Short mmCIF file of C-alpha atoms and ligand atoms in Angstrom, two decimals:
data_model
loop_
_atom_site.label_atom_id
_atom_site.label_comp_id
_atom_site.label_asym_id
_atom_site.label_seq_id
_atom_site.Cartn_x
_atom_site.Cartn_y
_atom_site.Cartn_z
CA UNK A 223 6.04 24.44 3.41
CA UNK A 224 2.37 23.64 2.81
CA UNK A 225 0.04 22.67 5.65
CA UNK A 226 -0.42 19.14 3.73
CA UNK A 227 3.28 18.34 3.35
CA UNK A 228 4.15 14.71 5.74
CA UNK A 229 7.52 14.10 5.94
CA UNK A 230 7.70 10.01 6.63
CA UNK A 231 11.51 9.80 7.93
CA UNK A 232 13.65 10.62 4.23
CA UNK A 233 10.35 10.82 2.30
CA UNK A 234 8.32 13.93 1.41
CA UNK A 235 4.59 13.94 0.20
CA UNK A 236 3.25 16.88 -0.74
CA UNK A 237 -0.05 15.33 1.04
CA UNK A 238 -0.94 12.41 2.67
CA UNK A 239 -2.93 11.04 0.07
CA UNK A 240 -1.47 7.60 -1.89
CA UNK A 241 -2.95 5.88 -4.49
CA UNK A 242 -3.08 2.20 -3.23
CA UNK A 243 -0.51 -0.78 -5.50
CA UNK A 244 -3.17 -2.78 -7.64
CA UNK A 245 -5.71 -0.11 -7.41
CA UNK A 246 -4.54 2.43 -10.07
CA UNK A 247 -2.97 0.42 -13.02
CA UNK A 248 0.24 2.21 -13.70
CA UNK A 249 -1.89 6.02 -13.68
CA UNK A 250 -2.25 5.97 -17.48
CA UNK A 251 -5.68 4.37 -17.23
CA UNK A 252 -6.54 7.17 -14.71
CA UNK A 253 -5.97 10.33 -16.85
CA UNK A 254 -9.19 10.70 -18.14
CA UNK A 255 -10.41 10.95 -14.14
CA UNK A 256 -7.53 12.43 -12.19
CA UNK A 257 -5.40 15.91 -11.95
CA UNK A 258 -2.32 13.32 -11.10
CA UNK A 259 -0.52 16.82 -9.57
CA UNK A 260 -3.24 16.69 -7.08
CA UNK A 261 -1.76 13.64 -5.19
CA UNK A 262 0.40 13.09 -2.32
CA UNK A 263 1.70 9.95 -4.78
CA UNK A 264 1.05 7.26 -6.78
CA UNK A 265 1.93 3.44 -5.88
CA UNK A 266 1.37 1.36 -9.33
CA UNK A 267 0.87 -1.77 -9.61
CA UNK A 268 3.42 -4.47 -7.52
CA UNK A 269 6.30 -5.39 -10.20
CA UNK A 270 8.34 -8.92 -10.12
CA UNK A 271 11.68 -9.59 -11.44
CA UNK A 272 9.93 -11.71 -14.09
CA UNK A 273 6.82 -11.34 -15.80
CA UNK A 274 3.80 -13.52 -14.16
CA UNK A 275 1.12 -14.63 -15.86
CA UNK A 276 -1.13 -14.27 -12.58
CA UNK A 277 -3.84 -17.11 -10.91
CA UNK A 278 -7.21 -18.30 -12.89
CA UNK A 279 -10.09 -16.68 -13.42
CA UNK A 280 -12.38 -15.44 -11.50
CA UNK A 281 -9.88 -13.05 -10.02
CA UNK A 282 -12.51 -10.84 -8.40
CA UNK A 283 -15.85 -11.02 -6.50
CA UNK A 284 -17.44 -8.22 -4.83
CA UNK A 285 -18.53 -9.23 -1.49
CA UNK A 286 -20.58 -7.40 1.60
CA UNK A 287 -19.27 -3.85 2.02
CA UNK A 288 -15.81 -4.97 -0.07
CA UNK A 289 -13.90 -7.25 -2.53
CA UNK A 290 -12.20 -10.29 -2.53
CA UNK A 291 -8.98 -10.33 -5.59
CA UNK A 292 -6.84 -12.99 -5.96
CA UNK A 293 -4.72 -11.34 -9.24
CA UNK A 294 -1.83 -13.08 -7.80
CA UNK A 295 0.90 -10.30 -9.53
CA UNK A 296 -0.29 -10.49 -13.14
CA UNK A 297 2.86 -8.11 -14.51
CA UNK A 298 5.11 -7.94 -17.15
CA UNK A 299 8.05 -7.95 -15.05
CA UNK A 300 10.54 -5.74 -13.62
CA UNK A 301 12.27 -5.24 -17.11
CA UNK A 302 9.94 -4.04 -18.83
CA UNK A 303 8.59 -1.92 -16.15
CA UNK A 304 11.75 0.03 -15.86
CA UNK A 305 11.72 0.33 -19.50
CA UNK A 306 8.39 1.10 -20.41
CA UNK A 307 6.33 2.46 -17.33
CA UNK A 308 8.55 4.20 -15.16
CA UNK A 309 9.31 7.05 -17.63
CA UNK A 310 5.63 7.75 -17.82
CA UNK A 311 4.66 7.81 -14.41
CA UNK A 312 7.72 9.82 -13.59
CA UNK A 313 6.41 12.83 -15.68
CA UNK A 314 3.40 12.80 -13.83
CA UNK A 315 4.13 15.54 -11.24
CA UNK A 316 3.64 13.58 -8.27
CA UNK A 317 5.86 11.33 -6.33
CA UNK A 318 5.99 7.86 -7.61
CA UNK A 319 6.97 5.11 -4.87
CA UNK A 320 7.42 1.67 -7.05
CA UNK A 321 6.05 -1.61 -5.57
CA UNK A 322 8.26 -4.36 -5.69
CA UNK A 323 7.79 -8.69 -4.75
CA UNK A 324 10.02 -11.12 -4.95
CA UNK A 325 10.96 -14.66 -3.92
CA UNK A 326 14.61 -14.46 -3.28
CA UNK A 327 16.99 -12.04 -1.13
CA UNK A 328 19.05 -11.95 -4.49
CA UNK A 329 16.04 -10.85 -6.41
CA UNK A 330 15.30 -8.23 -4.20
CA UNK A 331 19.25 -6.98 -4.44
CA UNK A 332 19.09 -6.70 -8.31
CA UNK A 333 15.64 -4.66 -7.99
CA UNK A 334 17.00 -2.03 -5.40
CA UNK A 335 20.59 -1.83 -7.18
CA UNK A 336 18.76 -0.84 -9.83
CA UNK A 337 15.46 1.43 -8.41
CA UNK A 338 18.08 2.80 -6.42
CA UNK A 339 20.48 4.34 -9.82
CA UNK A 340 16.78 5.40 -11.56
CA UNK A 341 15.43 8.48 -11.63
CA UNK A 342 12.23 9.81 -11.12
CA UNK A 343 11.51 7.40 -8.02
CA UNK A 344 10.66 8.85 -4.92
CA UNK A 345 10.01 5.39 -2.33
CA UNK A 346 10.08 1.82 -2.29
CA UNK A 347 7.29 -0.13 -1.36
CA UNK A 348 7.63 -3.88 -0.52
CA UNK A 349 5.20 -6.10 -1.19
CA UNK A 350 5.84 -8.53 1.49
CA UNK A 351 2.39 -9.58 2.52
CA UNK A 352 0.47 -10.64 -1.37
CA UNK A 353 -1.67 -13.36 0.08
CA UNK A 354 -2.44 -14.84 -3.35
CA UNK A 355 1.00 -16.27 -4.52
CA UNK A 356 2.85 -19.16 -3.17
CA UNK A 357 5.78 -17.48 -0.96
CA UNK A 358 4.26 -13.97 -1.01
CA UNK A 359 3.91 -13.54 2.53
CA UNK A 360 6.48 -15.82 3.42
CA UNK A 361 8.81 -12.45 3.95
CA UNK A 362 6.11 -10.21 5.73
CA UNK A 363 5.00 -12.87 8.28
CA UNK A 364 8.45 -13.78 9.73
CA UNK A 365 9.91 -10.56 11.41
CA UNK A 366 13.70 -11.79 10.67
CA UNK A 367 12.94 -12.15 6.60
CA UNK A 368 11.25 -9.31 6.82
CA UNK A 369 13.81 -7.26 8.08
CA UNK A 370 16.29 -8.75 5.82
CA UNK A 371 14.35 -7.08 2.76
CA UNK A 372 14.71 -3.75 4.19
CA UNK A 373 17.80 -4.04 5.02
CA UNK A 374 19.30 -5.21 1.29
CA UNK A 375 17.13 -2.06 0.16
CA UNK A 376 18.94 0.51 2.98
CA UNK A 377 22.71 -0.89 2.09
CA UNK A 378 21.76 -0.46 -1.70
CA UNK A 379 21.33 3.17 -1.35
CA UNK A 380 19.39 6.44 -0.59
CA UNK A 381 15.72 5.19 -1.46
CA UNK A 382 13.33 5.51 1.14
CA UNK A 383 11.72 2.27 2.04
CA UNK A 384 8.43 1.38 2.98
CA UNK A 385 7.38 -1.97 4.07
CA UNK A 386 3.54 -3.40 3.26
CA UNK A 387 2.70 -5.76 6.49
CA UNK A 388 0.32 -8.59 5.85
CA UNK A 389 -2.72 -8.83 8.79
CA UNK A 390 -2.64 -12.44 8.44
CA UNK A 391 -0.47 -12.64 11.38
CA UNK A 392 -1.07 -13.07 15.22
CA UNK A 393 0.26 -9.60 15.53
CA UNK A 394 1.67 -7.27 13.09
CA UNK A 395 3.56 -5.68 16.11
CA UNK A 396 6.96 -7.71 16.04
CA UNK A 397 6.59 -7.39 12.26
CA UNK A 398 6.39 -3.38 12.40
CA UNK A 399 8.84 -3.67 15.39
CA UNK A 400 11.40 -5.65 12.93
CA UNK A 401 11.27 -3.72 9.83
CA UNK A 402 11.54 -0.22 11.79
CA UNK A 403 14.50 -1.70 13.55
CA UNK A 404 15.95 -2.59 10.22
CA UNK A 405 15.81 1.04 9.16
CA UNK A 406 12.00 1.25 7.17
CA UNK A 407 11.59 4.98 6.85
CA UNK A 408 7.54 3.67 6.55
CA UNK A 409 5.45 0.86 6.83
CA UNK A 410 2.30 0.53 5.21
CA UNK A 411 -0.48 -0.89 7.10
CA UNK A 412 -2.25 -3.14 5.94
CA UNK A 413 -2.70 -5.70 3.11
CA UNK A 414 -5.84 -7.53 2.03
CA UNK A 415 -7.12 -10.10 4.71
CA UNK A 416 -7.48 -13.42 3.73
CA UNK A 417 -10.94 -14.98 3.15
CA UNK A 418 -13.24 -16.80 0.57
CA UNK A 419 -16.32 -16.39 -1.34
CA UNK A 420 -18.72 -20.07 -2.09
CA UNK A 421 -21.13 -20.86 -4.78
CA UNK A 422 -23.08 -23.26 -2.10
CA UNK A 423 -25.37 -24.57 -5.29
CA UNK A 424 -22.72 -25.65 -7.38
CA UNK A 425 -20.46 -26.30 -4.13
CA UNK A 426 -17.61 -24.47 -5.75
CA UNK A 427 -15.19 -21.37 -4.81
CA UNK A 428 -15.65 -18.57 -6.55
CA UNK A 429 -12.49 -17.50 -6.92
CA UNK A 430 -9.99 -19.42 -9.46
CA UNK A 431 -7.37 -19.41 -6.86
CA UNK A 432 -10.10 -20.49 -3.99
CA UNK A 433 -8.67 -18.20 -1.43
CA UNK A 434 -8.58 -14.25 -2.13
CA UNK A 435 -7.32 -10.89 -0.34
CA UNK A 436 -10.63 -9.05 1.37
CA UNK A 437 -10.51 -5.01 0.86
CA UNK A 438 -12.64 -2.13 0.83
CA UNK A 439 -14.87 -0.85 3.66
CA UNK A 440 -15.25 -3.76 5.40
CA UNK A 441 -11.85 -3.99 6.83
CA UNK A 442 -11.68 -0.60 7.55
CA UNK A 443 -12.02 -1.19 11.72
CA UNK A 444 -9.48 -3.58 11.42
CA UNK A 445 -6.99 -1.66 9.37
CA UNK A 446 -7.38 1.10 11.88
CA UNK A 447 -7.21 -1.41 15.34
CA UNK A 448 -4.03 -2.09 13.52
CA UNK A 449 -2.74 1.51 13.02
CA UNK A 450 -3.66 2.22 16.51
CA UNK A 451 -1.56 -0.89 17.49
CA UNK A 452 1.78 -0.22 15.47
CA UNK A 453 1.32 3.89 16.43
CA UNK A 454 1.40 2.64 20.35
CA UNK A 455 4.35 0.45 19.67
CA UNK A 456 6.66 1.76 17.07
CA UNK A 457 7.95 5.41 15.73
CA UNK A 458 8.27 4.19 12.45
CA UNK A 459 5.81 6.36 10.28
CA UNK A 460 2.32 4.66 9.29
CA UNK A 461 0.91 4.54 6.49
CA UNK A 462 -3.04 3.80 6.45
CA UNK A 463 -4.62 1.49 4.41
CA UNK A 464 -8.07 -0.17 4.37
CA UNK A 465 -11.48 0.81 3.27
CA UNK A 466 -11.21 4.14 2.80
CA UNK A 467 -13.57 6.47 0.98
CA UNK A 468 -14.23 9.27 2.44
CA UNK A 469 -12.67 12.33 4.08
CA UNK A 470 -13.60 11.02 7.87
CA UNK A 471 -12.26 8.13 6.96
CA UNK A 472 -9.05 9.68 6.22
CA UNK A 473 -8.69 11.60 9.25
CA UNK A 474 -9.52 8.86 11.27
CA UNK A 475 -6.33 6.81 10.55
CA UNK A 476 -4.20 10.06 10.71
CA UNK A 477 -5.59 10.25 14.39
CA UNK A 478 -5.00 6.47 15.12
CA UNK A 479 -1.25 7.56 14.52
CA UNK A 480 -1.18 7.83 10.21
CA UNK A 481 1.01 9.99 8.72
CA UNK A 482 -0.45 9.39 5.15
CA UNK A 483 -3.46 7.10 3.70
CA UNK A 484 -3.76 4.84 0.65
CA UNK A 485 -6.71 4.91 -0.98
CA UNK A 486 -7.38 1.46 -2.25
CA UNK A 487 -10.97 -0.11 -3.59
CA UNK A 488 -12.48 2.80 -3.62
CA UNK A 489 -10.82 4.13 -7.00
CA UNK A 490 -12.35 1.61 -8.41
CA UNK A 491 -15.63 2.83 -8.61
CA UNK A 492 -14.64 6.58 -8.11
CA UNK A 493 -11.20 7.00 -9.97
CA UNK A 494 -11.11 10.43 -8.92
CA UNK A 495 -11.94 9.92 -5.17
CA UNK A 496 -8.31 10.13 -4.08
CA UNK A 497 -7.69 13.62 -6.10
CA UNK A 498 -11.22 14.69 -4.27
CA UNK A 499 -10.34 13.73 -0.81
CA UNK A 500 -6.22 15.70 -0.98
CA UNK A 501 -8.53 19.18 -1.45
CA UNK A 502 -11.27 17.99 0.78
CA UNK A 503 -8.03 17.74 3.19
CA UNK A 504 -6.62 20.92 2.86
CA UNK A 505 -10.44 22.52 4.00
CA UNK A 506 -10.02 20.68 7.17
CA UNK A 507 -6.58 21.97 7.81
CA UNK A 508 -8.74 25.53 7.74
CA UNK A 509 -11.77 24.73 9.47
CA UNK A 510 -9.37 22.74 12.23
CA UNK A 511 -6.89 25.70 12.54
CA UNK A 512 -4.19 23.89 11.87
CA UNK A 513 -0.64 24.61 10.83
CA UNK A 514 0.27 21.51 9.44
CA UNK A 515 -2.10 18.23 8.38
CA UNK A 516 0.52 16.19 9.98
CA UNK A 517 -0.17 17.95 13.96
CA UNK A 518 -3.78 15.35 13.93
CA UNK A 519 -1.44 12.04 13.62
CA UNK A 520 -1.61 10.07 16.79
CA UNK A 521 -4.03 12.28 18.26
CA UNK A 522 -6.28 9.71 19.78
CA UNK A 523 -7.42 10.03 22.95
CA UNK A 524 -7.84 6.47 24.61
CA UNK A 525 -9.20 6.41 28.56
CA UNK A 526 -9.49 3.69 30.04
C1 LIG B 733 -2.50 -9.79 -6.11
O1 LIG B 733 -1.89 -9.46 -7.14
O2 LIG B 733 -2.89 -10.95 -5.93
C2 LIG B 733 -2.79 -8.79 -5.04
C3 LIG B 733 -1.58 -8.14 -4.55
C4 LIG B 733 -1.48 -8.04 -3.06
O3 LIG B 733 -2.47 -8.28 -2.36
O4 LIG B 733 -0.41 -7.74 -2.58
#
């Protein structure tokens, strides 16, 4: 077994390096920049059982140390995803773990009857905390709903399952709490937070959709408070997520209790960042003297 190899409950990464859902297209806009192989796996874009035309321009702003987006899902639906993506990105030599959102538990049911008879997927990921469509986060926010979702997903079969929590709660605890109860091998922690950006001459929003979802390194404290939180309450395997872009950055959500990291933002201006940072990884598991990547998660040492 290689010293990068996480296990997260039923699912196996060959390192603990994800390409964050929104941030990477479907990979084939990557090639040119990325050695695909060289990833623990890659999380395309969030797919719907219909297509979705997405919210109004602006979608983006760039904002101090991060981004606000407000895409709200632009896809071309689950159909055609299954038809048309999927059999690329499963040739891709890494493990591909397929976002999903929805509005209805029936929706979700047709979506993991049928990831769940597919080949070439390695993980769910629910999107149950998109802060940019009406009813996106209605799921993630209420720990009964949420739990629900996983749980159509573990009665339709062998698919690991990974839950994305929203922040724009009180506490993502009960959330966490709720969706490892209902048998999530992962969760994913977290989604954008919500904010806004204001033209204060023309006394406009600039987004389309007023509100957005803020990423990049300025939520990277509060991504990792949040880790820390779940890790000291839960079992259920963590997956890091939040302004991430650089090898210390990794390693300090694996030690907050991560078992894996998403990098998010950050491939947008360096596409090949999250290739860079799986062999920066393996030169710490050296220089550390570790067997295993995996013995730094939950290290922290808190005294108080
Ligand atoms: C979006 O498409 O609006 C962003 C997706 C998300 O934040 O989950």
């Amino acid at each position: 077994m290689s010293s990068l190899q996480v296990q997260l409950n039923r699912l196996t990464l060959a390192n603990p390096i994800l390409v964050a859902s929104g941030t990477f297209g479907y990979a084939r806009e990557m090639t040119a920049f990325i050695d695909f192989t060289a990833l623990g796996g890659i999380i395309p874009k969030t797919v719907t059982p219909q297509p979705r035309a997405g919210n109004p321009p602006p979608r983006t702003v760039e904002t101090t140390g991060g981004m606000l987006n407000s895409i709200g899902l632009d896809n071309d639906g689950f159909d055609q995803f299954m038809a048309e993506k999927l059999p690329y990105l499963r040739d891709l030599g890494t493990a591909v773990i397929v976002n999903v959102a929805a509005k209805t538990s029936d929706e979700f049911q047709r979506m993991a009857d049928t990831l769940n008879a597919a080949e070439g997927v390695a993980a769910v990921e629910l999107n149950i905390s998109c802060p940019n469509v009406s009813g996106g986060v209605d799921f993630g926010t209420n720990p009964e709903l949420a739990a629900n979702v996983v749980k159509i997903f573990r009665a339709a079969g062998e698919l690991p399952v990974i839950a994305k929590l929203t922040p724009n709660v009180t506490s993502v605890v009960p959330i966490a709490q709720a969706v490892e109860e209902a048998g999530a091998d992962a969760v994913s922690l977290v989604n954008t937070f919500q904010g806004m950006a204001i033209d204060w001459k023309r006394r406009k929003p600039i987004l389309g959709n007023v509100l957005g979802g803020l990423s990049g390194p300025a939520i990277k404290p509060l991504a990792l408070r949040i880790v820390w939180q779940v890790a000291q309450a839960c079992r259920v395997p963590i997956i890091g997520v939040g302004g991430i872009q650089s090898c210390d950055d990794v390693l300090e959500f694996l030690v907050a209790g991560a078992s894996a990291v998403q990098i998010g933002t950050a491939s947008f201006y360096n596409p090949g960042l999250a290739g860079q940072l799986a062999s920066e990884l393996a030169a710490v598991v050296v220089q550390e003297n570790l067997q295993s990547i995996s013995e730094l998660t939950g290290t922290l040492q808190v005294s108080r």
